[in-house]
mmCIF file of C-alpha atoms and ligand atoms in Angstrom:
data_model
loop_
_atom_site.group_PDB
_atom_site.id
_atom_site.type_symbol
_atom_site.label_atom_id
_atom_site.label_comp_id
_atom_site.label_asym_id
_atom_site.label_seq_id
_atom_site.Cartn_x
_atom_site.Cartn_y
_atom_site.Cartn_z
ATOM 1 C CA UNK T 1 -4.870 -14.357 5.146
ATOM 2 C CA UNK T 2 -4.064 -16.984 7.648
ATOM 3 C CA UNK T 3 -1.292 -19.175 6.914
ATOM 4 C CA UNK T 4 -0.287 -22.911 7.556
ATOM 5 C CA UNK T 5 1.323 -22.057 10.830
ATOM 6 C CA UNK T 6 -2.021 -19.786 12.129
ATOM 7 C CA UNK T 7 -4.231 -22.585 11.373
ATOM 8 C CA UNK T 8 -2.449 -25.377 13.082
ATOM 9 C CA UNK T 9 -1.874 -23.223 15.812
ATOM 10 C CA UNK T 10 -5.326 -22.801 16.252
ATOM 11 C CA UNK T 11 -6.152 -26.185 15.999
ATOM 12 C CA UNK T 12 -3.220 -27.197 18.580
ATOM 13 C CA UNK T 13 -4.241 -24.388 20.985
ATOM 14 C CA UNK T 14 -8.159 -25.750 20.817
ATOM 15 C CA UNK T 15 -6.996 -29.504 21.558
ATOM 16 C CA UNK T 16 -4.864 -28.399 24.430
ATOM 17 C CA UNK T 17 -7.475 -26.750 25.976
ATOM 18 C CA UNK T 18 -9.942 -29.860 25.507
ATOM 19 C CA UNK T 19 -7.151 -31.761 27.038
ATOM 20 C CA UNK T 20 -6.879 -29.441 29.685
ATOM 21 C CA UNK T 21 -10.358 -29.375 30.710
ATOM 22 C CA UNK T 22 -10.662 -33.438 30.728
ATOM 23 C CA UNK T 23 -7.763 -33.667 32.783
ATOM 24 C CA UNK T 24 -9.165 -31.308 35.172
ATOM 25 C CA UNK T 25 -12.707 -32.689 35.377
ATOM 26 C CA UNK T 26 -11.525 -36.308 35.863
ATOM 27 C CA UNK T 27 -14.496 -37.891 37.916
ATOM 28 C CA UNK T 28 -14.430 -39.763 41.056
ATOM 29 C CA UNK T 29 -16.042 -42.888 41.419
ATOM 30 C CA UNK T 30 -19.569 -41.684 42.417
ATOM 31 C CA UNK T 31 -19.486 -39.108 39.649
ATOM 32 C CA UNK T 32 -23.259 -38.320 38.784
ATOM 33 C CA UNK T 33 -24.575 -39.545 35.525
ATOM 34 C CA UNK T 34 -24.917 -35.879 33.844
ATOM 35 C CA UNK T 35 -21.531 -35.538 34.696
ATOM 36 C CA UNK T 36 -20.293 -38.613 32.752
ATOM 37 C CA UNK T 37 -22.477 -37.854 29.837
ATOM 38 C CA UNK T 38 -20.858 -34.446 29.530
ATOM 39 C CA UNK T 39 -17.497 -35.860 29.875
ATOM 40 C CA UNK T 40 -18.208 -38.292 27.172
ATOM 41 C CA UNK T 41 -19.456 -35.442 25.189
ATOM 42 C CA UNK T 42 -16.227 -33.675 25.586
ATOM 43 C CA UNK T 43 -14.177 -36.460 24.548
ATOM 44 C CA UNK T 44 -16.442 -37.194 21.338
ATOM 45 C CA UNK T 45 -15.583 -33.544 20.473
ATOM 46 C CA UNK T 46 -11.847 -34.184 21.180
ATOM 47 C CA UNK T 47 -11.754 -37.435 18.949
ATOM 48 C CA UNK T 48 -13.463 -35.125 16.287
ATOM 49 C CA UNK T 49 -11.216 -32.183 16.298
ATOM 50 C CA UNK T 50 -7.837 -34.126 16.395
ATOM 51 C CA UNK T 51 -9.371 -36.578 13.557
ATOM 52 C CA UNK T 52 -10.306 -33.696 11.284
ATOM 53 C CA UNK T 53 -6.740 -32.014 12.225
ATOM 54 C CA UNK T 54 -4.761 -35.015 11.836
ATOM 55 C CA UNK T 55 -6.290 -36.104 8.703
ATOM 56 C CA UNK T 56 -5.655 -32.422 6.795
ATOM 57 C CA UNK T 57 -2.127 -32.572 8.139
ATOM 58 C CA UNK T 58 -1.661 -35.693 6.483
ATOM 59 C CA UNK T 59 -3.149 -34.493 3.302
ATOM 60 C CA UNK T 60 -1.527 -31.333 3.184
ATOM 61 C CA UNK T 61 1.210 -30.801 5.516
ATOM 62 C CA UNK T 62 3.556 -33.540 5.817
ATOM 63 C CA UNK T 63 3.621 -34.014 1.955
ATOM 64 C CA UNK T 64 5.315 -30.550 2.040
ATOM 65 C CA UNK T 65 7.607 -31.367 5.083
ATOM 66 C CA UNK T 66 8.524 -34.416 2.704
ATOM 67 C CA UNK T 67 9.147 -32.153 -0.218
ATOM 68 C CA UNK T 68 10.876 -28.946 1.413
ATOM 69 C CA UNK T 69 13.299 -30.277 3.959
ATOM 70 C CA UNK T 70 16.352 -32.447 3.540
ATOM 71 C CA UNK T 71 15.170 -34.575 6.823
ATOM 72 C CA UNK T 72 11.485 -34.245 5.606
ATOM 73 C CA UNK T 73 10.944 -38.234 5.276
ATOM 74 C CA UNK T 74 12.415 -38.461 8.537
ATOM 75 C CA UNK T 75 10.180 -35.785 10.460
ATOM 76 C CA UNK T 76 7.182 -37.035 8.738
ATOM 77 C CA UNK T 77 7.734 -40.572 9.105
ATOM 78 C CA UNK T 78 7.759 -39.821 13.089
ATOM 79 C CA UNK T 79 5.083 -37.789 13.173
ATOM 80 C CA UNK T 80 2.610 -39.798 11.102
ATOM 81 C CA UNK T 81 3.716 -42.926 13.303
ATOM 82 C CA UNK T 82 2.623 -40.939 16.519
ATOM 83 C CA UNK T 83 -0.315 -39.780 14.369
ATOM 84 C CA UNK T 84 -1.425 -43.735 13.608
ATOM 85 C CA UNK T 85 -0.828 -44.715 17.505
ATOM 86 C CA UNK T 86 -3.007 -41.915 18.506
ATOM 87 C CA UNK T 87 -5.878 -42.780 16.053
ATOM 88 C CA UNK T 88 -5.622 -46.537 17.492
ATOM 89 C CA UNK T 89 -6.154 -45.006 20.664
ATOM 90 C CA UNK T 90 -8.868 -42.861 20.249
ATOM 91 C CA UNK T 91 -10.810 -45.578 18.026
ATOM 92 C CA UNK T 92 -10.692 -47.283 21.279
ATOM 93 C CA UNK T 93 -11.826 -44.460 23.452
ATOM 94 C CA UNK T 94 -14.694 -43.659 21.251
ATOM 95 C CA UNK T 95 -16.243 -46.908 22.137
ATOM 96 C CA UNK T 96 -15.849 -46.831 25.940
ATOM 97 C CA UNK T 97 -18.223 -45.141 28.515
ATOM 98 C CA UNK T 98 -16.569 -42.015 30.268
ATOM 99 C CA UNK T 99 -15.714 -42.629 33.530
ATOM 100 C CA UNK T 100 -14.780 -46.329 33.493
ATOM 101 C CA UNK T 101 -11.138 -47.587 34.084
ATOM 102 C CA UNK T 102 -10.152 -48.084 30.634
ATOM 103 C CA UNK T 103 -11.515 -44.949 29.300
ATOM 104 C CA UNK T 104 -9.673 -42.748 31.906
ATOM 105 C CA UNK T 105 -6.330 -44.818 31.259
ATOM 106 C CA UNK T 106 -6.545 -44.219 27.752
ATOM 107 C CA UNK T 107 -7.787 -40.891 27.934
ATOM 108 C CA UNK T 108 -4.517 -40.266 30.420
ATOM 109 C CA UNK T 109 -2.499 -42.038 27.799
ATOM 110 C CA UNK T 110 -3.616 -40.034 24.961
ATOM 111 C CA UNK T 111 -3.069 -36.840 26.484
ATOM 112 C CA UNK T 112 0.486 -37.488 27.235
ATOM 113 C CA UNK T 113 0.917 -38.671 23.748
ATOM 114 C CA UNK T 114 -0.878 -35.832 22.235
ATOM 115 C CA UNK T 115 1.105 -33.165 24.193
ATOM 116 C CA UNK T 116 4.614 -34.997 23.175
ATOM 117 C CA UNK T 117 3.191 -34.984 19.443
ATOM 118 C CA UNK T 118 2.189 -31.328 19.291
ATOM 119 C CA UNK T 119 5.587 -30.362 20.948
ATOM 120 C CA UNK T 120 7.366 -32.511 18.085
ATOM 121 C CA UNK T 121 5.359 -30.561 15.441
ATOM 122 C CA UNK T 122 5.760 -27.437 16.693
ATOM 123 C CA UNK T 123 9.691 -27.407 17.856
ATOM 124 C CA UNK T 124 11.079 -29.718 15.229
ATOM 125 C CA UNK T 125 9.047 -29.088 12.440
ATOM 126 C CA UNK T 126 7.610 -26.001 11.972
ATOM 127 C CA UNK T 127 10.554 -23.631 12.478
ATOM 128 C CA UNK T 128 12.385 -25.558 9.819
ATOM 129 C CA UNK T 129 9.299 -25.199 7.377
ATOM 130 C CA UNK T 130 8.979 -21.675 8.391
ATOM 131 C CA UNK T 131 12.121 -20.851 6.676
ATOM 132 C CA UNK T 132 11.547 -23.376 4.005
ATOM 133 C CA UNK T 133 7.965 -22.381 2.650
ATOM 134 C CA UNK T 134 7.549 -18.953 0.870
ATOM 135 C CA UNK T 135 4.757 -16.639 2.000
ATOM 136 C CA UNK T 136 2.596 -17.937 -0.991
ATOM 137 C CA UNK T 137 3.202 -21.379 -0.180
ATOM 138 C CA UNK T 138 2.424 -20.938 3.479
ATOM 139 C CA UNK T 139 -0.881 -19.276 2.694
ATOM 140 C CA UNK T 140 -1.736 -21.702 0.298
ATOM 141 C CA UNK T 141 -1.094 -24.663 2.362
ATOM 142 C CA UNK T 142 -3.330 -23.001 5.164
ATOM 143 C CA UNK T 143 -6.049 -22.790 2.746
ATOM 144 C CA UNK T 144 -5.915 -26.325 1.922
ATOM 145 C CA UNK T 145 -5.868 -26.825 5.616
ATOM 146 C CA UNK T 146 -8.790 -24.927 6.214
ATOM 147 C CA UNK T 147 -10.799 -26.223 2.982
ATOM 148 C CA UNK T 148 -9.790 -29.831 3.906
ATOM 149 C CA UNK T 149 -11.343 -29.802 7.340
ATOM 150 C CA UNK T 150 -14.612 -28.897 6.051
ATOM 151 C CA UNK T 151 -14.823 -32.564 4.362
ATOM 152 C CA UNK T 152 -12.075 -34.412 6.891
ATOM 153 C CA UNK T 153 -13.226 -37.707 8.565
ATOM 154 C CA UNK T 154 -14.569 -36.872 12.238
ATOM 155 C CA UNK T 155 -13.634 -40.140 13.262
ATOM 156 C CA UNK T 156 -10.000 -41.858 13.454
ATOM 157 C CA UNK T 157 -10.685 -44.085 10.206
ATOM 158 C CA UNK T 158 -9.051 -47.434 9.234
ATOM 159 C CA UNK T 159 -7.159 -45.725 6.449
ATOM 160 C CA UNK T 160 -3.458 -44.991 6.954
ATOM 161 C CA UNK T 161 -1.462 -42.208 5.081
ATOM 162 C CA UNK T 162 0.979 -43.306 2.304
ATOM 163 C CA UNK T 163 3.534 -45.143 4.367
ATOM 164 C CA UNK T 164 7.230 -43.644 4.259
ATOM 165 C CA UNK T 165 8.959 -46.977 3.358
ATOM 166 C CA UNK T 166 6.969 -47.380 0.360
ATOM 167 C CA UNK T 167 9.417 -45.071 -1.083
ATOM 168 C CA UNK T 168 12.208 -46.500 0.537
ATOM 169 C CA UNK T 169 11.608 -49.961 -0.917
ATOM 170 C CA UNK T 170 14.982 -49.953 -2.781
ATOM 171 C CA UNK T 171 16.913 -49.503 0.167
ATOM 172 C CA UNK T 172 17.884 -46.204 -0.635
ATOM 173 C CA UNK T 173 17.106 -42.903 0.782
ATOM 174 C CA UNK T 174 16.986 -40.056 -1.366
ATOM 175 C CA UNK T 175 19.157 -37.377 0.317
ATOM 176 C CA UNK T 176 16.986 -34.316 -1.231
ATOM 177 C CA UNK T 177 13.742 -33.871 -2.882
ATOM 178 C CA UNK T 178 14.940 -30.501 -4.564
ATOM 179 C CA UNK T 179 15.780 -30.096 -8.508
ATOM 180 C CA UNK T 180 15.020 -33.790 -8.975
ATOM 181 C CA UNK T 181 13.852 -34.974 -12.283
ATOM 182 C CA UNK T 182 12.091 -37.947 -13.429
ATOM 183 C CA UNK T 183 15.022 -39.591 -14.583
ATOM 184 C CA UNK T 184 17.127 -42.171 -12.505
ATOM 185 C CA UNK T 185 14.375 -43.422 -10.738
ATOM 186 C CA UNK T 186 14.236 -47.093 -10.297
ATOM 187 C CA UNK T 187 11.662 -48.952 -12.306
ATOM 188 C CA UNK T 188 10.385 -50.319 -9.017
ATOM 189 C CA UNK T 189 9.658 -46.529 -8.080
ATOM 190 C CA UNK T 190 8.639 -46.199 -11.627
ATOM 191 C CA UNK T 191 5.849 -49.079 -11.243
ATOM 192 C CA UNK T 192 3.956 -47.329 -8.444
ATOM 193 C CA UNK T 193 3.048 -44.881 -10.949
ATOM 194 C CA UNK T 194 1.477 -46.959 -13.298
ATOM 195 C CA UNK T 195 -2.398 -47.418 -13.788
ATOM 196 C CA UNK T 196 -4.723 -44.652 -13.667
ATOM 197 C CA UNK T 197 -5.734 -41.640 -10.891
ATOM 198 C CA UNK T 198 -9.361 -43.117 -10.647
ATOM 199 C CA UNK T 199 -9.881 -44.050 -7.033
ATOM 200 C CA UNK T 200 -6.442 -42.862 -5.707
ATOM 201 C CA UNK T 201 -6.421 -40.635 -2.524
ATOM 202 C CA UNK T 202 -4.684 -37.088 -2.874
ATOM 203 C CA UNK T 203 -1.747 -38.468 -0.770
ATOM 204 C CA UNK T 204 -1.191 -41.275 -3.231
ATOM 205 C CA UNK T 205 -1.035 -38.955 -6.443
ATOM 206 C CA UNK T 206 1.262 -36.437 -4.511
ATOM 207 C CA UNK T 207 3.611 -39.405 -3.784
ATOM 208 C CA UNK T 208 3.540 -40.309 -7.324
ATOM 209 C CA UNK T 209 4.172 -36.984 -8.485
ATOM 210 C CA UNK T 210 7.254 -36.703 -6.037
ATOM 211 C CA UNK T 211 8.343 -39.794 -7.250
ATOM 212 C CA UNK T 212 8.038 -38.519 -10.742
ATOM 213 C CA UNK T 213 9.710 -35.106 -9.770
ATOM 214 C CA UNK T 214 6.821 -32.941 -10.615
ATOM 215 C CA UNK T 215 7.734 -29.662 -10.084
ATOM 216 C CA UNK T 216 5.310 -27.264 -7.447
ATOM 217 C CA UNK T 217 3.548 -30.369 -6.509
ATOM 218 C CA UNK T 218 3.084 -29.437 -2.876
ATOM 219 C CA UNK T 219 0.713 -26.624 -3.771
ATOM 220 C CA UNK T 220 -1.885 -28.461 -6.077
ATOM 221 C CA UNK T 221 -5.064 -29.599 -6.123
ATOM 222 C CA UNK T 222 -5.841 -33.215 -6.479
ATOM 223 C CA UNK T 223 -6.827 -32.597 -10.035
ATOM 224 C CA UNK T 224 -3.824 -31.083 -10.649
ATOM 225 C CA UNK T 225 -2.093 -33.673 -9.523
ATOM 226 C CA UNK T 226 -3.789 -36.498 -11.289
ATOM 227 C CA UNK T 227 -3.170 -34.221 -14.479
ATOM 228 C CA UNK T 228 0.636 -34.321 -13.826
ATOM 229 C CA UNK T 229 1.006 -37.556 -13.388
ATOM 230 C CA UNK T 230 -0.623 -38.781 -16.379
ATOM 231 C CA UNK T 231 1.282 -36.461 -18.416
ATOM 232 C CA UNK T 232 4.586 -37.626 -16.969
ATOM 233 C CA UNK T 233 3.989 -41.475 -17.630
HETATM 234 FE FE1 LIG W 1 -0.159 -34.156 13.895
HETATM 235 FE FE1 LIG W 2 -0.492 -31.169 14.464
#
């Protein structure tokens, strides 16, 4: 059974290949229409794969990073801000004609940023997560990623992940996420857990579960999170 790192590695490998191909095939000023149409198609495929990949990372991987690592908030915050910038570039790229100067400029910009982002994940985050996750957890998150990709948005959507700052509104960062209980949470934090689960994303429910100190939240389904959050109120 592939684990979280197998699934993410495969995605990264595919994205890197697509980027290399697009870089290699950069068209000259007299490029034929057919060549440009093919380039546009390849860029659209890149946008699709990249959007799905980042969407499921934000749903299932970064919550686990925040949950498991001492510096998880910082690492996830850095990575998701890179992802949000990339989304903006891809959304713009999606509207442009292949071969136009702006398209090529944006693609070059995205290529450099995507390589940097992938390297950050693979060298700064994965080694720590390999140590922090049990085999069962790594397999479970791998499954969530694979299942999530079936319905993940294939465009860089306007929706943003739950901002890390939300949990820092009290001006204090938590040093560790392990062993927390619901006691000792500020009333400001508690207020984010009010209301019902209806209409909330999994990421939002996860954040509430985290604030409430729900154990085992990183491997829960959306329904399980909603149930746990409701029962802790
Ligand atoms: Fe990412
Ligand atoms: Fe990634």
